[in-house]
Tab-separated table of C-alpha atoms and ligand atoms in Angstrom:
chain	number	residue	atom	x	y	z
A	89	MET	CA	119.536	90.406	63.993
A	90	ALA	CA	119.076	89.308	67.634
A	91	LYS	CA	116.219	90.942	69.473
A	92	THR	CA	117.064	93.082	72.484
A	93	ILE	CA	115.400	93.199	75.852
A	94	TYR	CA	116.027	96.034	78.269
A	95	VAL	CA	116.790	95.196	81.902
A	96	LEU	CA	116.175	98.303	84.007
A	97	ASN	CA	117.260	98.637	87.618
A	98	GLY	CA	116.395	101.610	89.757
A	99	PRO	CA	117.647	103.432	92.829
A	100	ASN	CA	119.987	101.805	95.321
A	101	LEU	CA	120.321	98.622	93.299
A	102	ASN	CA	123.952	99.580	92.612
A	103	MET	CA	124.395	98.832	96.332
A	104	LEU	CA	123.480	95.165	95.918
A	105	GLY	CA	125.992	92.948	97.666
A	106	THR	CA	126.479	95.326	100.569
A	107	ARG	CA	122.954	96.717	100.991
A	108	GLU	CA	120.882	94.871	103.631
A	109	PRO	CA	122.235	91.436	102.645
A	110	GLU	CA	119.684	89.734	104.921
A	111	THR	CA	116.988	91.147	102.606
A	112	TYR	CA	118.704	91.334	99.218
A	113	GLY	CA	121.444	88.686	99.464
A	114	HIS	CA	125.126	88.957	98.652
A	115	ALA	CA	125.032	89.071	94.855
A	116	THR	CA	126.091	92.317	93.208
A	117	LEU	CA	124.499	94.278	90.370
A	118	ALA	CA	127.261	92.903	88.121
A	119	ASP	CA	126.091	89.389	89.070
A	120	VAL	CA	122.501	90.358	88.206
A	121	GLU	CA	123.529	91.798	84.850
A	122	LYS	CA	125.598	88.710	83.980
A	123	LEU	CA	122.690	86.449	84.944
A	124	CYS	CA	120.411	88.497	82.675
A	125	ALA	CA	122.855	88.453	79.742
A	126	ASP	CA	123.389	84.685	80.073
A	127	THR	CA	119.668	83.953	80.417
A	128	ALA	CA	118.748	86.181	77.472
A	129	ALA	CA	121.442	84.529	75.337
A	130	ARG	CA	119.785	81.134	75.933
A	131	PHE	CA	116.878	82.508	73.913
A	132	GLY	CA	119.024	84.264	71.318
A	133	LEU	CA	118.218	87.628	72.924
A	134	ASN	CA	120.537	90.493	73.880
A	135	ALA	CA	120.084	91.981	77.348
A	136	ASP	CA	120.738	95.724	77.427
A	137	CYS	CA	121.170	96.422	81.157
A	138	ARG	CA	120.721	99.947	82.521
A	139	ARG	CA	120.553	101.338	86.030
A	140	SER	CA	119.805	104.744	87.463
A	141	ASN	CA	119.002	106.450	90.736
A	142	SER	CA	116.936	108.972	88.815
A	143	GLU	CA	113.259	108.501	88.007
A	144	GLY	CA	113.519	110.654	84.882
A	145	GLU	CA	116.453	108.692	83.527
A	146	LEU	CA	114.488	105.466	84.000
A	147	VAL	CA	111.643	107.054	82.010
A	148	ASP	CA	114.203	107.933	79.313
A	149	PHE	CA	115.438	104.311	79.229
A	150	ILE	CA	111.864	103.126	78.645
A	151	HIS	CA	111.471	105.617	75.779
A	152	GLU	CA	114.819	104.486	74.395
A	153	ALA	CA	113.653	100.859	74.521
A	154	HIS	CA	110.720	101.946	72.352
A	155	ALA	CA	112.908	103.922	69.936
A	156	LYS	CA	115.266	100.952	69.562
A	157	LYS	CA	112.319	98.564	69.083
A	158	ALA	CA	113.176	96.457	72.123
A	159	ALA	CA	111.226	93.204	72.353
A	160	GLY	CA	110.665	93.381	76.094
A	161	ILE	CA	111.507	95.043	79.369
A	162	VAL	CA	112.434	93.598	82.770
A	163	ILE	CA	112.158	96.309	85.393
A	164	ASN	CA	113.041	96.549	89.052
A	165	ALA	CA	112.338	100.194	89.751
A	166	GLY	CA	113.216	99.784	93.440
A	167	ALA	CA	111.321	102.244	95.611
A	168	TYR	CA	109.998	104.081	92.530
A	169	SER	CA	107.829	100.994	91.893
A	170	HIS	CA	105.716	102.129	94.830
A	171	THR	CA	105.577	105.822	93.958
A	172	SER	CA	106.105	106.504	90.279
A	173	ILE	CA	103.111	107.262	88.111
A	174	ALA	CA	105.657	108.529	85.560
A	175	LEU	CA	107.214	105.070	85.203
A	176	HIS	CA	103.760	103.496	85.006
A	177	ASP	CA	102.769	105.921	82.263
A	178	ALA	CA	106.012	105.387	80.335
A	179	LEU	CA	105.509	101.601	80.343
A	180	VAL	CA	101.904	102.009	79.220
A	181	ALA	CA	102.941	104.513	76.544
A	182	VAL	CA	105.510	102.275	74.878
A	183	GLN	CA	103.378	99.096	74.948
A	184	ILE	CA	106.448	96.851	75.227
A	185	PRO	CA	105.793	93.605	77.156
A	186	ALA	CA	107.232	94.221	80.608
A	187	VAL	CA	107.869	92.096	83.684
A	188	GLU	CA	108.370	93.629	87.093
A	189	VAL	CA	110.924	92.046	89.425
A	190	HIS	CA	111.587	92.565	93.109
A	191	ILE	CA	114.422	90.694	94.737
A	192	SER	CA	112.707	90.650	98.124
A	193	ASN	CA	109.184	89.516	98.934
A	194	VAL	CA	107.650	92.972	99.114
A	195	TYR	CA	104.384	91.535	100.515
A	196	ALA	CA	106.181	90.219	103.588
A	197	ARG	CA	107.610	93.694	104.239
A	198	GLU	CA	106.262	97.143	105.136
A	199	GLU	CA	102.822	98.002	103.872
A	200	PHE	CA	104.142	100.873	101.727
A	201	ARG	CA	105.824	98.250	99.531
A	202	HIS	CA	102.573	96.382	98.868
A	203	HIS	CA	101.427	98.667	96.072
A	204	SER	CA	103.296	98.921	92.804
A	205	PHE	CA	102.611	101.318	89.931
A	206	THR	CA	105.035	99.465	87.660
A	207	ALA	CA	103.261	96.144	88.332
A	208	LYS	CA	100.043	97.693	87.000
A	209	ALA	CA	101.763	98.414	83.698
A	210	ALA	CA	103.505	95.029	83.448
A	211	PHE	CA	102.051	91.753	82.188
A	212	ALA	CA	103.677	89.906	85.104
A	213	SER	CA	105.346	90.599	88.404
A	214	LEU	CA	107.726	88.457	90.443
A	215	CYS	CA	109.025	88.962	93.945
A	216	GLY	CA	110.830	87.064	96.644
A	217	PHE	CA	113.037	84.813	94.510
A	218	GLY	CA	116.200	86.777	95.198
A	219	ILE	CA	118.184	87.622	92.085
A	220	ASP	CA	116.905	84.410	90.485
A	221	GLY	CA	113.742	86.442	89.874
A	222	TYR	CA	115.533	88.117	86.947
A	223	ARG	CA	116.220	84.716	85.337
A	224	LEU	CA	112.600	83.674	85.881
A	225	ALA	CA	111.386	86.998	84.473
A	226	ILE	CA	113.449	86.587	81.301
A	227	ASN	CA	112.174	83.015	80.885
A	228	GLY	CA	108.612	84.287	81.151
A	229	LEU	CA	109.280	87.239	78.873
A	230	ALA	CA	110.859	84.942	76.261
A	231	ALA	CA	107.735	82.756	76.320
A	232	LYS	CA	105.532	85.844	76.004
A	233	ILE	CA	107.395	87.170	72.953
A	234	GLY	CA	107.836	83.749	71.364
A	235	ALA	CA	111.620	83.519	71.719
A	236	LYS	CA	112.600	79.855	71.793
A	237	ALA	CA	115.462	78.400	73.843
A	238	LYS	CA	118.500	77.556	71.708
A	239	SER	CA	119.636	73.953	71.973
B	1252	DQA	C1	113.056	96.146	95.743
B	1252	DQA	C2	111.932	96.326	96.782
B	1252	DQA	C3	111.625	97.792	96.974
B	1252	DQA	O1	110.591	97.953	97.941
B	1252	DQA	C4	112.850	98.521	97.467
B	1252	DQA	O2	112.595	99.905	97.603
B	1252	DQA	C5	114.047	98.284	96.622
B	1252	DQA	C6	114.298	96.919	96.143
B	1252	DQA	C7	113.454	94.674	95.602
B	1252	DQA	O3	114.105	94.356	94.611
B	1252	DQA	O4	113.134	93.843	96.465
B	1252	DQA	O5	114.859	99.161	96.396
B	1252	DQA	O6	112.590	96.596	94.494
């Protein structure tokens, strides 16, 4: 059976496409989720994409990934990346290889975006590539978990 990776998006990412396009671009969340599904499929992986504005629900998704024996997690927790010890602890608790993604280059922005709790619990973190960061994250995650590209 194909392995599953969870792709978790946090608050305000449902607004992609209309939200600050000069920072986040014009692609929508549906575009992101399609990109993730297509990229995962290249490695024979299923992408289970979830999104929530609620910190607790994101914690629940991480627990669910553990319960369903997910092979990896890609997470853009939005602003919770910078504030949420609960998301950090959930990622550490489940011990599933995780990659953090930010669409924007958080280091070129306000100082409050320069620290990330989710990055501390992830094996890698990407920012500033626009939505292509999700494709790059899945490529890196596939390499980490030994999923080979299908020819
Ligand atoms: C973001 C960066 C965060 O600082 C911000 O709060 C977001 C989006 C990004 O993808 O660039 O909501 O995670």
